[in-house]
Short mmCIF file of C-alpha atoms in Angstrom, two decimals:
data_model
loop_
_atom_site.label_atom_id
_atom_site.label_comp_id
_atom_site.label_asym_id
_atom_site.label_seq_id
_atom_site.Cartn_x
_atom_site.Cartn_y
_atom_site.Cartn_z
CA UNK A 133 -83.31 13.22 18.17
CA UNK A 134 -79.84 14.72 17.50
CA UNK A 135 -76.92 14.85 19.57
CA UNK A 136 -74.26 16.58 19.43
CA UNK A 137 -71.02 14.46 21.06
CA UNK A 138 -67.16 15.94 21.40
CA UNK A 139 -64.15 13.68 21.42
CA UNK A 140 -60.64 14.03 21.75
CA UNK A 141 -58.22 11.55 21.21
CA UNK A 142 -55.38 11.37 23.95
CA UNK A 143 -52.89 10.51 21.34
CA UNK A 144 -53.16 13.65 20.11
CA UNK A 145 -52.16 15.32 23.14
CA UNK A 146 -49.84 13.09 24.92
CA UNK A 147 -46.25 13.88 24.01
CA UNK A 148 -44.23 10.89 23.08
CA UNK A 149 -40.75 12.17 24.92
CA UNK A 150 -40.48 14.90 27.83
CA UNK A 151 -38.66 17.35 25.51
CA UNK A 152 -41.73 17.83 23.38
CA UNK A 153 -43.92 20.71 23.31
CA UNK A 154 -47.59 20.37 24.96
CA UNK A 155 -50.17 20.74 22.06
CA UNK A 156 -52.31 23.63 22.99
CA UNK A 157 -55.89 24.23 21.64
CA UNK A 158 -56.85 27.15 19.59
CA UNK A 159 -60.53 28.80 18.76
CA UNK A 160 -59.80 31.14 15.68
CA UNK A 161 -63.18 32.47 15.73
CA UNK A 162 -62.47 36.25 14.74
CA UNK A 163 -65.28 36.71 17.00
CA UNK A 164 -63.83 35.85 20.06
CA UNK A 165 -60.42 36.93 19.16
CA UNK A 166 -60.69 39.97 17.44
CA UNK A 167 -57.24 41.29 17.17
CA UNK A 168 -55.63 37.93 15.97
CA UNK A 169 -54.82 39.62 12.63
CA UNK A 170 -52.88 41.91 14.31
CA UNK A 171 -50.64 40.38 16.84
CA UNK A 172 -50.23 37.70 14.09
CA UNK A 173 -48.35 40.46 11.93
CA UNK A 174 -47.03 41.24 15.01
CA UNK A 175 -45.04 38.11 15.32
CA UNK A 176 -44.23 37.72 11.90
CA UNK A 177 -42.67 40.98 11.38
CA UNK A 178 -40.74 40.43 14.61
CA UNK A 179 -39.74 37.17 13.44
CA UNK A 180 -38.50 38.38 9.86
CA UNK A 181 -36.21 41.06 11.35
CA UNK A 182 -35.05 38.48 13.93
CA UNK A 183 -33.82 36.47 10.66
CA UNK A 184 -32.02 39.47 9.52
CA UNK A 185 -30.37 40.56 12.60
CA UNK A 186 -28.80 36.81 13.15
CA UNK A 187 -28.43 36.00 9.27
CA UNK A 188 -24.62 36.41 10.22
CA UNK A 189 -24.23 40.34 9.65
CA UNK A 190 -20.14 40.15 10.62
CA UNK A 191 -18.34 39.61 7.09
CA UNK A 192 -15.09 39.76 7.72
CA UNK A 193 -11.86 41.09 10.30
CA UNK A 194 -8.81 43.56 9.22
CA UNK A 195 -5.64 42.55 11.26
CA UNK A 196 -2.61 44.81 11.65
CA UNK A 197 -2.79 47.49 14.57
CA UNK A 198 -1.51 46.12 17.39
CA UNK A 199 -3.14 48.40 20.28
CA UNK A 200 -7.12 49.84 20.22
CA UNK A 201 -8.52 51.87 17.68
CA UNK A 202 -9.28 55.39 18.36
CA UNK A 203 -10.65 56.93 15.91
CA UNK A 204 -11.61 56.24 11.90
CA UNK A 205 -12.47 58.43 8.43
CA UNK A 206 -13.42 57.62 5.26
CA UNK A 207 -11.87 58.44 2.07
CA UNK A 208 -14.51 60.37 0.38
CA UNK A 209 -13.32 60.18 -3.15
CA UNK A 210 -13.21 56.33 -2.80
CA UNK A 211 -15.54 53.99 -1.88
CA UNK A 212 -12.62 51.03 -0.77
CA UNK A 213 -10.38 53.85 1.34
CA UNK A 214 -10.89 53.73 5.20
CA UNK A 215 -8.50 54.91 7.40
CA UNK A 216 -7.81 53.52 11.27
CA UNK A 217 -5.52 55.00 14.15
CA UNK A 218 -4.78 53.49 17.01
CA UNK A 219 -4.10 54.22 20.68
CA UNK A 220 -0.28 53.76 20.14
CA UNK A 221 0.01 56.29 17.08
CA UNK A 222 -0.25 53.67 13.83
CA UNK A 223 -2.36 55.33 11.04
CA UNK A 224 -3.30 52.61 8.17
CA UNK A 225 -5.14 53.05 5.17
CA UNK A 226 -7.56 49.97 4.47
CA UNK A 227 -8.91 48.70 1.51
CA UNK A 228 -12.13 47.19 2.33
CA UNK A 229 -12.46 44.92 -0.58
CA UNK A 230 -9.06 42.86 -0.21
CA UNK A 231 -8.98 43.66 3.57
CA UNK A 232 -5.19 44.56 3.62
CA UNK A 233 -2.96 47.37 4.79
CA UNK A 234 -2.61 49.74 1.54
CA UNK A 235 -0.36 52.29 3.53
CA UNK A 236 1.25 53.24 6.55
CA UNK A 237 1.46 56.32 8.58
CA UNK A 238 3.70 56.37 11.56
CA UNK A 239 4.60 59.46 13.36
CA UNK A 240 2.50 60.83 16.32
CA UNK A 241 3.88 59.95 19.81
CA UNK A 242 1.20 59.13 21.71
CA UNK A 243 -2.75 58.44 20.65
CA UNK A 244 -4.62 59.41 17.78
CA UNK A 245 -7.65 60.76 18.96
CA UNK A 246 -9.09 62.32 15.52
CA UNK A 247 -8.86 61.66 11.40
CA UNK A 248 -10.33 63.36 8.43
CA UNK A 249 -9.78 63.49 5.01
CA UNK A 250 -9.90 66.83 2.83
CA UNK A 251 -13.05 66.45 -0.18
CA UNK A 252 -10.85 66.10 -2.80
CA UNK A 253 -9.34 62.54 -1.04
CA UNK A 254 -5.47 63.79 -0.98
CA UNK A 255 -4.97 65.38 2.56
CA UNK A 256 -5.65 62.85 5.34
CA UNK A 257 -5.63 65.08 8.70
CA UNK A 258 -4.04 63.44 12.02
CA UNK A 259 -4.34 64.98 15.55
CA UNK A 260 -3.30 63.29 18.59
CA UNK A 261 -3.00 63.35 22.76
CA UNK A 262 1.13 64.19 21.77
CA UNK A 263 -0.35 68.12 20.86
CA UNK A 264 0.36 67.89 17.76
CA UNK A 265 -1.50 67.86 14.20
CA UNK A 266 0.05 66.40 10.94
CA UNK A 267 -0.81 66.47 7.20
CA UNK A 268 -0.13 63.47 5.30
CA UNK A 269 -0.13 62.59 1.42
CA UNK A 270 -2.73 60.13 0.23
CA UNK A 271 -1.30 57.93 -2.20
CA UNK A 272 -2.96 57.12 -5.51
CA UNK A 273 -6.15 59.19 -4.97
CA UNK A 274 -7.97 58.21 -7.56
CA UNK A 275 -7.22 54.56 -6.68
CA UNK A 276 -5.74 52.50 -4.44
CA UNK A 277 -2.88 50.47 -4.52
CA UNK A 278 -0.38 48.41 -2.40
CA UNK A 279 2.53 51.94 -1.14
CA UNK A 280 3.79 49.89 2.26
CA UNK A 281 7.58 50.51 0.71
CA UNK A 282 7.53 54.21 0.52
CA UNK A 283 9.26 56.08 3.94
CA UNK A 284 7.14 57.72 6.01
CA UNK A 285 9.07 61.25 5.53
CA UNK A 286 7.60 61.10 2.22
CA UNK A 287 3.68 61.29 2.90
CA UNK A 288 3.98 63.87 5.63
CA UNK A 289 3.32 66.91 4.12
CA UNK A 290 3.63 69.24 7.08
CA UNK A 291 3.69 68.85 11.44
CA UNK A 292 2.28 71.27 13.67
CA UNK A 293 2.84 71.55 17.20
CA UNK A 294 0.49 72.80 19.68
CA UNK A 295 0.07 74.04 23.46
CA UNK A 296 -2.67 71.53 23.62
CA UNK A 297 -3.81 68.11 23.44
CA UNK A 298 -6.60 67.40 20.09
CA UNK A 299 -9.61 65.23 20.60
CA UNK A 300 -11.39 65.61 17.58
CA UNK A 301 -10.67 67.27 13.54
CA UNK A 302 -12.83 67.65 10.87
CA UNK A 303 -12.17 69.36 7.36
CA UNK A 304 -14.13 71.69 5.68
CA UNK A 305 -16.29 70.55 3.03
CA UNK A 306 -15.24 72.40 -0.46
CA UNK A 307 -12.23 74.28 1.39
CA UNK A 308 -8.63 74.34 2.65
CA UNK A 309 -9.55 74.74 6.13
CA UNK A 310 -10.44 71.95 9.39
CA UNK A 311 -11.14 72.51 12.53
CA UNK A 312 -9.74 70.75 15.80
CA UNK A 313 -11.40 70.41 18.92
CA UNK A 314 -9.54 70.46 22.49
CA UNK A 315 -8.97 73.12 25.43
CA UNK A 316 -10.30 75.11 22.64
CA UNK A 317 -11.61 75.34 18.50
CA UNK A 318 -9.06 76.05 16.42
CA UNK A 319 -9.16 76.78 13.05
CA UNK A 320 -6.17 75.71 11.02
CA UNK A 321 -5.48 75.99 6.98
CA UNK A 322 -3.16 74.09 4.68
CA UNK A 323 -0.24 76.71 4.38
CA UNK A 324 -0.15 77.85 7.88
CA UNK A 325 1.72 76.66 11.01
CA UNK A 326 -0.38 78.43 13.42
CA UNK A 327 -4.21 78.67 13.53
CA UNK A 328 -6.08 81.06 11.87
CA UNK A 329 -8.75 81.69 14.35
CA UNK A 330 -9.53 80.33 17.36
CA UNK A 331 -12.48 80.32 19.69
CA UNK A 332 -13.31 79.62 23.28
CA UNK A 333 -16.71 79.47 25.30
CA UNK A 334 -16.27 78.36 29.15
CA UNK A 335 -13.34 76.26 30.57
CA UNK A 336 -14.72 72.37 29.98
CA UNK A 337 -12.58 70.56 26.84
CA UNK A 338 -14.33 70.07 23.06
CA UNK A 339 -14.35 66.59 22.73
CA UNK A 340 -15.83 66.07 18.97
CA UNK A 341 -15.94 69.18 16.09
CA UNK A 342 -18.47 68.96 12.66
CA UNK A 343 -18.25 71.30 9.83
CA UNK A 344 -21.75 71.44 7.97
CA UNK A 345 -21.90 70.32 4.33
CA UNK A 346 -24.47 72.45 3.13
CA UNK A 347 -22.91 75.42 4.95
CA UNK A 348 -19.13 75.49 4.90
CA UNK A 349 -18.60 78.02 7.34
CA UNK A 350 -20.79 76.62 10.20
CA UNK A 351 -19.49 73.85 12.31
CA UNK A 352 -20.83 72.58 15.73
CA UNK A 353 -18.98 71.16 18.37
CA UNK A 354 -19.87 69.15 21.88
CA UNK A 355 -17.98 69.81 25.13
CA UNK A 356 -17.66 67.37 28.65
CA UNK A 357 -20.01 69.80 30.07
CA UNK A 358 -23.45 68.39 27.93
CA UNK A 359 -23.00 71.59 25.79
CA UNK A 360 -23.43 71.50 21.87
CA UNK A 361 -22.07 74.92 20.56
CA UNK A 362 -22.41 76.56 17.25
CA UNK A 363 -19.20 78.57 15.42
CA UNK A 364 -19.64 80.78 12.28
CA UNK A 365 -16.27 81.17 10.73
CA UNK A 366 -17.66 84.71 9.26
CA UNK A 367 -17.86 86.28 13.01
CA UNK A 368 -15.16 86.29 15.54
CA UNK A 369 -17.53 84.91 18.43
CA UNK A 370 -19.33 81.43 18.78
CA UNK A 371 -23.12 81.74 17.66
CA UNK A 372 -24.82 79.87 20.20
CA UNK A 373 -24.43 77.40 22.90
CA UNK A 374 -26.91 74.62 24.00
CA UNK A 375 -26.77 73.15 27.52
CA UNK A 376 -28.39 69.44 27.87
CA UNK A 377 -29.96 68.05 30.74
#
């Protein structure tokens, strides 16, 4: 005769202090749990991108504007050049790698709301709540270097004064031309006080303006009023406009 007899010890199972974990019994038969394989992945893949996200992703802090940031643009013809404005007009030029102030841009009167930098890294673009848009003169394009002595009168290239307040700029990829957003689009070049063209669709303000890389003369735009709207600098009317819910 053969019998069969299960046992369990109660050490096993009785936790020593109240801040242990109860011991909970398992049956890994695949039979009975058939999709084991899968919430095991599950957990594990969970568990390996929980180790990334808190594997302390902040590296490091930049300290010098004294009021918020509004807006920010990279350098696109170097890889350490980032550029900052704040709510009470500052404009700085970062390094990333030593974490410093490289160069200083004071000017507008009131916040920067929008930055970009022409392709070729030497024009940074400034537009502001005070209506006005400003040019300045990157130094050292091709790398940077410590400039916080030089005036300010000597990096701004050129000042233009609007009838409206600017929310947004971007420059045109492979040209002299950018684009700020506002009561309206305007489109401004290098050499010219006044905008070039301008275009209008409804009454509700532009709040952000993107030229397209691949097409230079496309840009899109997105107003308060959930609209995104397409421009084609080849026609004098907007292409298309796209209402969302």
């Amino acid at each position: 005769m053969r019998v069969k007899v299960m046992s369990r010890s109660a050490d096993e199972f009785t936790r020593e202090r109240s801040n242990d974990l109860q011991r909970v019994s398992r049956n890994y038969d695949p039979n009975l749990r058939t999709q084991e394989k899968a919430v095991e992945y599950v957990r594990a893949l969970n568990a390996s991108k929980l180790d990334k996200v808190f594997a302390r992703p902040f590296i490091g802090a930049m300290d010098g504007h004294i009021d918020a940031i509004s807006c920010m643009a990279k350098n696109p013809s170097h890889l350490k050049g980032l550029f900052s404005g704040s709510m009470d007009g500052d404009i700085r030029l970062w390094d990333i790698a030593s974490r410093k102030t490289v160069c200083q841009y004071p000017g507008h009167q009131g916040a920067v709301r929008g930055l970009t930098v022409s392709t070729d890294g030497r024009i940074l673009v400034s537009c502001g709540s005070d209506c006005t848009v400003r040019l300045w003169r990157v130094p050292l394009a091709s790398g940077i270097e410590s400039n916080n002595s030089s005036d300010s009168s000597d990096k701004l290239l050129a000042s233009y004064v609007w009838k409206n307040a600017f929310w947004a700029v971007d420059h045109q990829w492979e040209g002299d031309l950018f684009a700020t957003a506002g009561a309206q689009v305007d489109i401004w070049d290098h050499n010219r006080s006044v905008p070039v063209n301008s275009f209008e669709w409804g009454n509700d303000t532009v709040i952000s303006v993107r030229f397209n890389p691949g097409e230079p003369n496309i840009l899109a735009t997105s107003g308060s009023d959930r609209s995104i709207t397409l421009y084609d600098l080849r026609t004098s009317s907007p292409a298309r406009k796209l209402i969302m819910r």
